[in-house]
């Protein structure tokens, strides 16, 4: 959604990615370290959702351990290093340590020890489940924007599972978390259908379990 070519593919109905590139996390196991679990209170989620800057674009991401975040591969692109900005305004540098371009996911290790992290839930939510999306739509000045919707359907594109939801997301939300009412991450924002620049309430999210598996992260 932060990338024009990616949006064009989505609007055309989806095309397979011919040249998938991989970089695994070399056996990294996600651990909280000194960080504590994120609560179910939406006003605290800003502490774990970030804006990711790579090149001239930006996207979103979220904390999964004391110094790790997940985002989309199309957000980081070919960058080896990125700048990550938190809702409180401070910025830290990060290194892209794992990615899978075909599944459009990436993991970044930050040069910081973070206080809170999101719990991950590999179970795909049932249709009708209330969900929340958090991210930086359109510009980082709208960082930590929270929107609410439901799981609309379970989809599959080119053999890859997707969660469909009517929760409101816009360009810049890419890489941000899809949360359940308990503040647990169940998916990653990846794309949304737009017609003439207007969102249609048909948005797609990568199940978090699939994202971790695609990068060999446990």
Coordinates of C-alpha atoms in Angstrom, one line a residue:
X1 CA 0.0 0.0 0.0
X2 CA 3.0 2.3 0.4
X3 CA 4.2 1.2 -3.1
X4 CA 2.5 2.2 -6.3
X5 CA 3.5 -1.0 -8.1
X6 CA 2.1 -3.1 -5.3
X7 CA -1.2 -1.2 -5.3
X8 CA -1.4 -1.6 -9.1
X9 CA -1.1 -5.4 -8.7
X10 CA -3.9 -5.5 -6.1
X11 CA -6.3 -3.4 -8.2
X12 CA -5.7 -5.7 -11.2
X13 CA -6.8 -8.7 -9.0
X14 CA -3.4 -9.9 -8.0
X15 CA -0.5 -11.4 -9.9
X16 CA 2.1 -14.0 -8.7
X17 CA 5.5 -12.6 -7.7
X18 CA 8.0 -14.2 -10.1
X19 CA 11.2 -13.5 -8.2
X20 CA 10.7 -14.3 -4.5
X21 CA 13.7 -13.4 -2.4
X22 CA 14.3 -14.8 1.1
X23 CA 16.4 -14.0 4.1
X24 CA 15.7 -16.1 7.2
X25 CA 16.3 -15.1 10.8
X26 CA 18.9 -17.9 11.3
X27 CA 17.0 -19.6 14.0
X28 CA 15.9 -16.5 16.0
X29 CA 13.3 -17.3 18.6
X30 CA 11.1 -14.4 19.6
X31 CA 11.5 -13.7 23.4
X32 CA 10.2 -10.8 25.4
X33 CA 13.4 -10.2 27.4
X34 CA 12.7 -7.4 29.8
X35 CA 9.7 -6.2 27.8
X36 CA 6.2 -6.7 29.2
X37 CA 3.0 -7.8 27.4
X38 CA 0.9 -5.2 25.7
X39 CA -2.5 -4.7 27.4
X40 CA -6.0 -4.8 25.9
X41 CA -6.3 -1.0 26.2
X42 CA -6.2 0.7 22.8
X43 CA -4.7 3.9 24.2
X44 CA -1.5 1.8 25.1
X45 CA -1.1 0.2 21.7
X46 CA 0.8 3.3 20.4
X47 CA 3.7 2.1 22.6
X48 CA 4.1 -0.9 20.3
X49 CA 3.2 0.3 16.9
X50 CA 5.8 2.2 14.8
X51 CA 6.3 4.1 11.6
X52 CA 9.0 2.6 9.4
X53 CA 11.0 4.9 7.0
X54 CA 13.0 3.3 4.2
X55 CA 14.0 5.5 1.3
X56 CA 11.4 8.0 0.5
X57 CA 8.4 6.0 1.6
X58 CA 7.0 4.9 4.9
X59 CA 4.8 2.2 6.3
X60 CA 3.9 0.7 9.7
X61 CA 5.2 -2.0 12.0
X62 CA 4.8 -3.5 15.4
X63 CA 6.9 -4.8 18.3
X64 CA 7.1 -8.6 18.8
X65 CA 10.0 -8.8 21.3
X66 CA 12.3 -6.5 23.3
X67 CA 14.1 -5.3 20.1
X68 CA 12.2 -6.9 17.2
X69 CA 9.5 -5.5 14.9
X70 CA 7.6 -7.0 12.0
X71 CA 6.5 -5.1 8.9
X72 CA 5.9 -5.7 5.1
X73 CA 8.7 -6.4 2.7
X74 CA 7.4 -3.8 0.4
X75 CA 7.8 -1.2 3.2
X76 CA 11.5 -1.9 3.6
X77 CA 12.2 -2.7 0.0
X78 CA 15.8 -3.5 -0.6
X79 CA 17.0 -1.4 2.3
X80 CA 19.3 -3.1 4.8
X81 CA 18.7 -0.4 7.4
X82 CA 15.7 1.6 8.3
X83 CA 14.6 4.3 10.7
X84 CA 11.7 3.5 13.1
X85 CA 9.6 6.2 14.8
X86 CA 7.5 5.5 17.8
X87 CA 4.2 7.2 18.7
X88 CA 6.0 9.1 21.5
X89 CA 8.2 10.8 18.8
X90 CA 11.6 9.2 19.4
X91 CA 13.4 7.5 16.5
X92 CA 15.8 4.5 16.5
X93 CA 17.8 2.8 13.7
X94 CA 17.0 -0.8 12.7
X95 CA 18.5 -3.6 10.6
X96 CA 16.4 -5.8 8.4
X97 CA 17.4 -9.3 9.5
X98 CA 14.8 -11.4 7.8
X99 CA 12.3 -11.1 4.9
X100 CA 10.2 -13.0 2.4
X101 CA 9.3 -10.9 -0.6
X102 CA 6.7 -13.5 -1.9
X103 CA 4.8 -13.4 1.4
X104 CA 5.6 -9.7 1.7
X105 CA 6.9 -9.8 5.3
X106 CA 10.1 -8.5 7.0
X107 CA 11.6 -8.4 10.4
X108 CA 13.8 -5.6 11.8
X109 CA 16.1 -5.6 14.8
X110 CA 16.2 -2.3 16.6
X111 CA 19.2 -0.7 18.3
X112 CA 17.1 -0.3 21.5
X113 CA 15.5 -2.3 24.3
X114 CA 11.8 -1.7 24.2
X115 CA 9.4 -1.7 27.2
X116 CA 6.4 -3.5 25.7
X117 CA 5.6 -6.1 23.0
X118 CA 2.5 -7.5 21.4
X119 CA 1.4 -11.1 22.0
X120 CA 1.0 -13.1 18.8
X121 CA -1.9 -15.5 18.1
X122 CA -1.3 -18.0 15.3
X123 CA -5.0 -19.0 15.2
X124 CA -6.9 -17.5 12.3
X125 CA -10.0 -15.5 13.7
X126 CA -13.4 -16.6 12.8
X127 CA -15.7 -14.6 10.5
X128 CA -17.5 -11.9 12.4
X129 CA -14.7 -11.4 15.0
X130 CA -14.2 -7.8 16.1
X131 CA -10.8 -6.6 15.1
X132 CA -8.7 -3.4 15.2
X133 CA -6.0 -2.1 12.8
X134 CA -3.3 0.3 14.0
X135 CA -0.8 2.2 11.9
X136 CA 0.3 5.4 10.2
X137 CA -2.2 6.1 7.3
X138 CA -1.1 8.6 4.7
X139 CA 1.5 10.3 6.8
X140 CA 3.5 9.7 10.0
X141 CA 1.6 12.7 11.5
X142 CA -1.3 10.2 11.8
X143 CA 0.8 7.6 13.6
X144 CA -1.0 5.2 16.0
X145 CA -4.4 5.6 14.3
X146 CA -6.8 2.9 15.6
X147 CA -9.7 1.7 13.5
X148 CA -12.3 -1.0 14.2
X149 CA -14.1 -3.5 12.0
X150 CA -14.8 -7.3 11.8
X151 CA -13.3 -10.2 10.0
X152 CA -15.3 -10.3 6.7
X153 CA -14.0 -13.5 5.1
X154 CA -11.1 -15.9 4.7
X155 CA -9.4 -15.7 1.3
X156 CA -6.7 -17.4 -0.6
X157 CA -4.6 -15.8 -3.4
X158 CA -2.1 -17.9 -5.3
X159 CA -2.1 -20.5 -2.5
X160 CA -1.5 -17.8 0.2
X161 CA -4.0 -17.3 3.0
X162 CA -5.4 -13.8 3.7
X163 CA -7.8 -12.4 6.3
X164 CA -10.3 -10.0 4.8
X165 CA -11.8 -7.2 7.0
X166 CA -13.8 -4.0 6.6
X167 CA -11.6 -2.3 9.2
X168 CA -10.4 1.1 7.7
X169 CA -6.8 1.1 6.4
X170 CA -5.1 3.5 4.0
X171 CA -1.7 3.7 2.3
X172 CA 0.9 3.9 5.1
X173 CA -1.0 1.3 7.2
X174 CA 1.0 -1.4 5.5
X175 CA 2.9 -3.6 8.0
X176 CA 0.8 -2.5 10.9
X177 CA -0.9 -5.1 13.2
X178 CA -4.5 -6.5 13.0
X179 CA -5.5 -7.0 16.7
X180 CA -8.3 -8.8 18.4
X181 CA -10.2 -7.2 21.4
X182 CA -7.5 -8.6 23.8
X183 CA -4.8 -6.6 22.0
X184 CA -3.3 -9.8 20.5
X185 CA -1.8 -9.7 17.0
X186 CA -3.6 -11.9 14.5
X187 CA -2.5 -10.4 11.2
X188 CA -0.4 -7.9 9.3
X189 CA -1.9 -5.2 7.1
X190 CA -0.8 -5.9 3.5
X191 CA -3.3 -4.4 1.0
X192 CA -6.7 -2.8 0.3
X193 CA -9.0 -2.4 -2.7
X194 CA -9.3 1.1 -3.9
X195 CA -11.3 2.6 -6.8
X196 CA -10.2 6.1 -7.9
X197 CA -8.3 6.4 -4.7
X198 CA -11.2 5.6 -2.5
X199 CA -11.1 2.7 -0.1
X200 CA -13.9 0.1 -0.5
X201 CA -13.9 -1.6 2.9
X202 CA -12.2 -4.6 1.4
X203 CA -8.8 -5.0 3.0
X204 CA -6.4 -7.9 3.4
X205 CA -4.1 -9.1 6.2
X206 CA -1.5 -11.8 6.4
X207 CA -2.1 -14.2 9.2
X208 CA 0.7 -13.7 11.7
X209 CA 1.5 -17.4 11.9
X210 CA 2.1 -17.5 8.1
X211 CA 4.3 -14.4 8.4
X212 CA 6.5 -16.1 11.1
X213 CA 6.8 -19.3 9.1
X214 CA 7.8 -17.5 6.0
X215 CA 10.8 -16.1 7.8
X216 CA 11.6 -19.2 9.9
X217 CA 10.9 -17.3 13.1
X218 CA 9.7 -19.2 16.2

